[in-house]
Amino acid sequence: MDKSRKIIAVLAFVVFCTFTGFTLYKWMRFGTIDGGSIFFSFLALSYFFNWLNWGSRDGRGEKDELDRHIETQSAKIGYFVLMILAGIILFISEGVSNLNDIKNYPLLIVVGLTFVTLPVTEFIYSRKFK
C-alpha cells in the first residue's frame, strides 16, 4: 500500500471514529440518539473498508477474475448476514418471539423483503440470458 493510500485509509478511519465518538458522547451525556451520526458512521466505515480492499472509495476500478469472484461471493454472504441481522433486530427491538405480537410493521416488511430480494433479482437477471 503506497503512502497516499495509507493516509486516506487512516483519515477515513479517523472520520469513522469521530462520528462514532460523537454519537456515543451524545448518548451517554444527553441520553439522545442521533440517527444522522449513526448513518454517517456506517458510511465512513464502508468508505474505509472499500479503500482498504480496492483502493477506491466506492470499490470501482480494474478488477481481475479473482476480484470479481471475491465481490460476488462477499455480496451473497453479506446478503444472508444482513437478512439474519434484520430478523434479529426485529425480534430484539419488539421484545417478542411471536410474529403476531409485532407492531413495527415497516420493519417487519423490510425483514420480509430481505427474503424475496435475492430470488426476485436472480429471476429477473436470469431472464436476461434466456
Coordinates of N, CA and C in Angstrom, one line a residue:
M1 N 0.9 -1.2 0.0 CA 0.0 0.0 0.0 C 0.9 1.2 0.0
D2 N 0.7 2.1 -1.0 CA 1.6 3.3 -1.0 C 1.1 4.3 0.0
K3 N 2.0 5.4 0.2 CA 1.8 6.3 1.3 C 0.4 7.1 1.2
S4 N 0.0 7.5 0.0 CA -1.3 8.2 -0.1 C -2.5 7.3 0.2
R5 N -2.4 6.1 -0.1 CA -3.5 5.2 0.2 C -3.6 5.0 1.7
K6 N -2.4 4.9 2.4 CA -2.4 4.7 3.8 C -3.0 5.9 4.5
I7 N -2.6 7.1 4.0 CA -3.1 8.4 4.6 C -4.6 8.5 4.5
I8 N -5.1 8.1 3.3 CA -6.6 8.2 3.1 C -7.3 7.2 3.9
A9 N -6.7 6.0 4.1 CA -7.4 5.0 4.9 C -7.4 5.4 6.4
V10 N -6.3 6.0 6.8 CA -6.3 6.5 8.2 C -7.3 7.6 8.4
L11 N -7.4 8.5 7.4 CA -8.3 9.6 7.5 C -9.8 9.1 7.6
A12 N -10.1 8.1 6.7 CA -11.4 7.5 6.7 C -11.7 6.9 8.1
F13 N -10.7 6.2 8.7 CA -10.9 5.6 10.0 C -11.1 6.7 11.1
V14 N -10.4 7.8 11.0 CA -10.5 8.9 11.9 C -11.9 9.5 11.8
V15 N -12.4 9.7 10.6 CA -13.8 10.2 10.4 C -14.8 9.2 11.1
F16 N -14.6 7.9 10.8 CA -15.5 6.9 11.4 C -15.5 7.0 13.0
C17 N -14.3 7.1 13.5 CA -14.1 7.2 15.0 C -14.7 8.5 15.5
T18 N -14.6 9.6 14.8 CA -15.1 10.9 15.2 C -16.7 10.8 15.3
F19 N -17.3 10.3 14.2 CA -18.7 10.2 14.2 C -19.2 9.2 15.3
T20 N -18.5 8.1 15.4 CA -18.9 7.1 16.5 C -18.8 7.7 17.9
G21 N -17.6 8.4 18.1 CA -17.4 9.0 19.4 C -18.4 10.1 19.7
F22 N -18.8 10.9 18.7 CA -19.8 11.9 18.9 C -21.2 11.3 19.2
T23 N -21.5 10.2 18.5 CA -22.8 9.6 18.8 C -22.8 9.0 20.2
L24 N -21.7 8.3 20.6 CA -21.6 7.8 21.9 C -21.7 8.9 23.0
Y25 N -21.0 10.0 22.7 CA -21.0 11.1 23.7 C -22.4 11.7 23.9
K26 N -23.1 11.9 22.8 CA -24.5 12.4 22.9 C -25.4 11.4 23.7
W27 N -25.2 10.2 23.4 CA -26.0 9.1 24.1 C -25.7 9.1 25.6
M28 N -24.4 9.1 25.9 CA -24.0 9.0 27.3 C -24.4 10.3 28.1
R29 N -24.1 11.4 27.5 CA -24.2 12.7 28.2 C -25.6 13.2 28.2
F30 N -26.3 13.1 27.1 CA -27.7 13.7 27.0 C -28.8 12.7 26.9
G31 N -28.5 11.4 26.7 CA -29.5 10.3 26.5 C -30.2 10.4 25.2
T32 N -29.7 11.0 24.2 CA -30.3 11.1 22.9 C -29.5 10.3 21.9
I33 N -30.2 9.8 20.9 CA -29.5 9.0 19.9 C -29.7 9.8 18.6
D34 N -28.6 10.1 17.9 CA -28.6 10.9 16.7 C -28.5 10.0 15.5
G35 N -29.6 9.9 14.8 CA -29.7 9.0 13.7 C -28.7 9.4 12.6
G36 N -28.6 10.6 12.4 CA -27.6 11.1 11.3 C -26.2 10.7 11.6
S37 N -25.8 10.8 12.8 CA -24.4 10.4 13.2 C -24.2 8.9 13.0
I38 N -25.2 8.1 13.4 CA -25.2 6.6 13.2 C -25.0 6.3 11.7
F39 N -25.9 6.9 10.9 CA -25.8 6.7 9.5 C -24.5 7.1 8.9
F40 N -23.9 8.2 9.2 CA -22.7 8.7 8.7 C -21.5 7.9 9.3
S41 N -21.6 7.3 10.5 CA -20.6 6.4 11.0 C -20.5 5.2 10.1
F42 N -21.7 4.6 9.8 CA -21.6 3.4 8.9 C -21.1 3.8 7.5
L43 N -21.5 4.9 7.0 CA -21.0 5.4 5.7 C -19.5 5.5 5.7
A44 N -18.9 6.1 6.7 CA -17.5 6.3 6.9 C -16.8 4.9 7.0
L45 N -17.4 4.0 7.7 CA -16.8 2.6 7.9 C -16.8 1.9 6.5
S46 N -17.9 2.1 5.8 CA -17.9 1.5 4.4 C -16.8 2.1 3.5
Y47 N -16.7 3.4 3.6 CA -15.6 4.0 2.8 C -14.3 3.5 3.2
F48 N -14.0 3.3 4.5 CA -12.7 2.8 5.0 C -12.5 1.4 4.5
F49 N -13.4 0.5 4.5 CA -13.2 -0.8 4.1 C -13.1 -0.9 2.6
N50 N -13.8 -0.1 1.8 CA -13.7 -0.1 0.4 C -12.3 0.4 0.0
W51 N -11.8 1.4 0.7 CA -10.5 1.9 0.4 C -9.4 0.9 0.7
L52 N -9.5 0.2 1.9 CA -8.5 -0.8 2.2 C -8.5 -2.0 1.2
N53 N -9.7 -2.4 0.8 CA -9.8 -3.6 -0.1 C -9.5 -3.2 -1.6
W54 N -10.1 -2.2 -2.1 CA -10.0 -1.9 -3.5 C -9.1 -0.7 -3.9
G55 N -8.8 0.1 -2.9 CA -8.0 1.3 -3.2 C -8.9 2.4 -3.7
S56 N -10.2 2.4 -3.5 CA -11.1 3.3 -4.1 C -12.2 3.5 -3.1
R57 N -12.8 4.7 -3.0 CA -13.9 4.9 -2.0 C -15.1 4.1 -2.3
D58 N -15.4 3.9 -3.6 CA -16.6 3.2 -4.0 C -16.4 1.8 -4.5
G59 N -15.2 1.3 -4.5 CA -14.9 -0.1 -4.9 C -14.8 -0.3 -6.3
R60 N -14.7 0.8 -7.1 CA -14.6 0.6 -8.6 C -13.2 0.5 -9.0
G61 N -12.9 0.3 -10.2 CA -11.6 0.2 -10.7 C -11.4 -1.1 -11.5
E62 N -10.2 -1.3 -12.0 CA -9.9 -2.5 -12.7 C -9.9 -3.7 -11.8
K63 N -10.6 -4.8 -12.2 CA -10.6 -6.0 -11.4 C -10.4 -7.2 -12.2
D64 N -9.6 -8.1 -11.7 CA -9.4 -9.3 -12.5 C -10.4 -10.3 -12.1
E65 N -10.3 -11.6 -12.5 CA -11.3 -12.6 -12.3 C -11.4 -12.9 -10.8
L66 N -10.3 -12.9 -10.1 CA -10.3 -13.2 -8.6 C -11.1 -12.1 -7.9
D67 N -10.8 -10.9 -8.3 CA -11.5 -9.7 -7.6 C -13.0 -9.8 -7.8
R68 N -13.4 -10.2 -9.0 CA -14.9 -10.3 -9.3 C -15.5 -11.4 -8.6
H69 N -14.7 -12.5 -8.4 CA -15.2 -13.7 -7.6 C -15.4 -13.3 -6.2
I70 N -14.4 -12.6 -5.6 CA -14.5 -12.1 -4.2 C -15.7 -11.2 -4.1
E71 N -15.9 -10.3 -5.0 CA -17.0 -9.4 -4.9 C -18.4 -10.2 -4.9
T72 N -18.5 -11.1 -5.9 CA -19.7 -11.9 -6.0 C -20.0 -12.7 -4.7
Q73 N -19.0 -13.4 -4.2 CA -19.2 -14.2 -3.1 C -19.5 -13.4 -1.8
S74 N -18.7 -12.3 -1.6 CA -18.9 -11.5 -0.5 C -20.3 -10.8 -0.5
A75 N -20.8 -10.5 -1.7 CA -22.1 -9.9 -1.8 C -23.2 -10.8 -1.4
K76 N -23.1 -12.1 -1.8 CA -24.1 -13.1 -1.5 C -24.0 -13.4 0.0
I77 N -22.8 -13.5 0.6 CA -22.7 -13.8 2.0 C -23.2 -12.6 2.8
G78 N -22.9 -11.4 2.4 CA -23.4 -10.2 3.0 C -24.9 -10.1 3.0
Y79 N -25.5 -10.5 1.9 CA -26.9 -10.5 1.8 C -27.5 -11.4 2.9
F80 N -27.0 -12.6 3.1 CA -27.6 -13.5 4.1 C -27.3 -13.0 5.5
V81 N -26.1 -12.5 5.7 CA -25.8 -11.9 7.0 C -26.8 -10.8 7.4
L82 N -27.0 -9.9 6.4 CA -28.0 -8.8 6.6 C -29.4 -9.3 6.8
M83 N -29.8 -10.4 6.2 CA -31.1 -10.9 6.4 C -31.2 -11.4 7.8
I84 N -30.2 -12.1 8.3 CA -30.3 -12.7 9.6 C -30.2 -11.5 10.7
L85 N -29.4 -10.6 10.5 CA -29.3 -9.4 11.4 C -30.6 -8.6 11.4
A86 N -31.2 -8.4 10.3 CA -32.5 -7.7 10.3 C -33.6 -8.5 11.1
G87 N -33.6 -9.8 10.9 CA -34.5 -10.6 11.7 C -34.3 -10.5 13.2
I88 N -33.0 -10.6 13.6 CA -32.6 -10.5 15.0 C -33.0 -9.1 15.6
I89 N -32.7 -8.0 14.8 CA -33.1 -6.7 15.2 C -34.6 -6.6 15.4
L90 N -35.3 -7.1 14.5 CA -36.8 -7.1 14.6 C -37.3 -7.7 15.9
F91 N -36.8 -8.9 16.2 CA -37.3 -9.6 17.4 C -36.7 -8.9 18.7
I92 N -35.5 -8.4 18.7 CA -34.9 -7.7 19.8 C -35.7 -6.4 20.1
S93 N -35.9 -5.6 19.0 CA -36.5 -4.3 19.2 C -37.9 -4.4 19.6
E94 N -38.6 -5.4 19.2 CA -40.0 -5.6 19.6 C -40.2 -6.4 20.9
G95 N -39.1 -7.1 21.3 CA -39.1 -7.8 22.6 C -40.1 -8.9 22.6
V96 N -40.4 -9.5 21.4 CA -41.4 -10.6 21.4 C -40.8 -11.8 20.6
S97 N -41.4 -12.9 20.8 CA -40.9 -14.1 20.0 C -42.1 -14.6 19.0
N98 N -43.2 -14.0 19.2 CA -44.4 -14.4 18.4 C -44.6 -13.4 17.3
L99 N -44.6 -13.8 16.0 CA -44.8 -12.8 14.9 C -46.1 -12.1 15.0
N100 N -47.1 -12.6 15.6 CA -48.4 -11.9 15.7 C -48.4 -10.8 16.7
D101 N -47.4 -10.7 17.6 CA -47.3 -9.7 18.6 C -46.5 -8.5 18.1
I102 N -45.9 -8.5 16.9 CA -45.0 -7.5 16.4 C -45.9 -6.3 15.9
K103 N -45.6 -5.1 16.4 CA -46.3 -3.9 16.0 C -45.6 -3.0 15.0
N104 N -44.3 -3.2 14.9 CA -43.5 -2.4 14.0 C -43.6 -3.0 12.5
Y105 N -44.7 -2.6 11.9 CA -44.9 -3.2 10.6 C -43.9 -2.8 9.5
P106 N -43.4 -1.5 9.5 CA -42.4 -1.2 8.4 C -41.2 -2.1 8.6
L107 N -40.7 -2.3 9.8 CA -39.5 -3.2 10.0 C -39.8 -4.6 9.6
L108 N -41.0 -5.1 9.9 CA -41.5 -6.4 9.6 C -41.5 -6.6 8.0
I109 N -41.9 -5.6 7.3 CA -42.0 -5.6 5.9 C -40.5 -5.6 5.3
V110 N -39.6 -4.8 5.9 CA -38.2 -4.8 5.5 C -37.6 -6.2 5.7
V111 N -37.9 -6.8 6.8 CA -37.4 -8.2 7.0 C -38.0 -9.2 6.0
G112 N -39.2 -9.0 5.7 CA -39.9 -9.9 4.7 C -39.3 -9.7 3.4
L113 N -39.0 -8.4 3.0 CA -38.4 -8.1 1.7 C -37.0 -8.7 1.6
T114 N -36.3 -8.9 2.7 CA -34.9 -9.5 2.6 C -35.0 -10.9 2.2
F115 N -36.1 -11.6 2.4 CA -36.3 -13.0 2.0 C -36.6 -13.1 0.5
V116 N -37.2 -12.1 -0.1 CA -37.5 -12.2 -1.5 C -36.6 -11.4 -2.5
T117 N -35.8 -10.6 -1.9 CA -34.9 -9.7 -2.8 C -34.0 -10.6 -3.7
L118 N -33.3 -11.5 -3.1 CA -32.3 -12.3 -3.9 C -33.1 -13.2 -4.9
P119 N -34.1 -14.0 -4.6 CA -34.7 -14.8 -5.6 C -35.4 -13.9 -6.7
V120 N -35.9 -12.8 -6.4 CA -36.5 -12.0 -7.4 C -35.4 -11.4 -8.3
T121 N -34.4 -10.9 -7.8 CA -33.2 -10.4 -8.5 C -32.6 -11.5 -9.4
E122 N -32.4 -12.7 -8.9 CA -31.9 -13.7 -9.7 C -32.8 -14.1 -10.8
F123 N -34.1 -14.1 -10.6 CA -35.1 -14.4 -11.6 C -35.1 -13.4 -12.7
I124 N -35.1 -12.1 -12.4 CA -35.0 -11.0 -13.4 C -33.7 -11.1 -14.2
Y125 N -32.6 -11.3 -13.5 CA -31.3 -11.3 -14.1 C -31.2 -12.6 -15.0
S126 N -31.8 -13.7 -14.6 CA -31.7 -14.9 -15.4 C -32.4 -14.8 -16.8
R127 N -33.5 -13.9 -16.7 CA -34.3 -13.7 -17.9 C -33.4 -13.0 -19.0
K128 N -32.4 -12.3 -18.6 CA -31.5 -11.6 -19.5 C -30.7 -12.6 -20.4
F129 N -30.5 -13.8 -19.8 CA -29.7 -14.7 -20.6 C -30.5 -15.8 -21.2
K130 N -31.8 -15.9 -21.0 CA -32.6 -16.9 -21.6 C -33.4 -16.4 -22.8

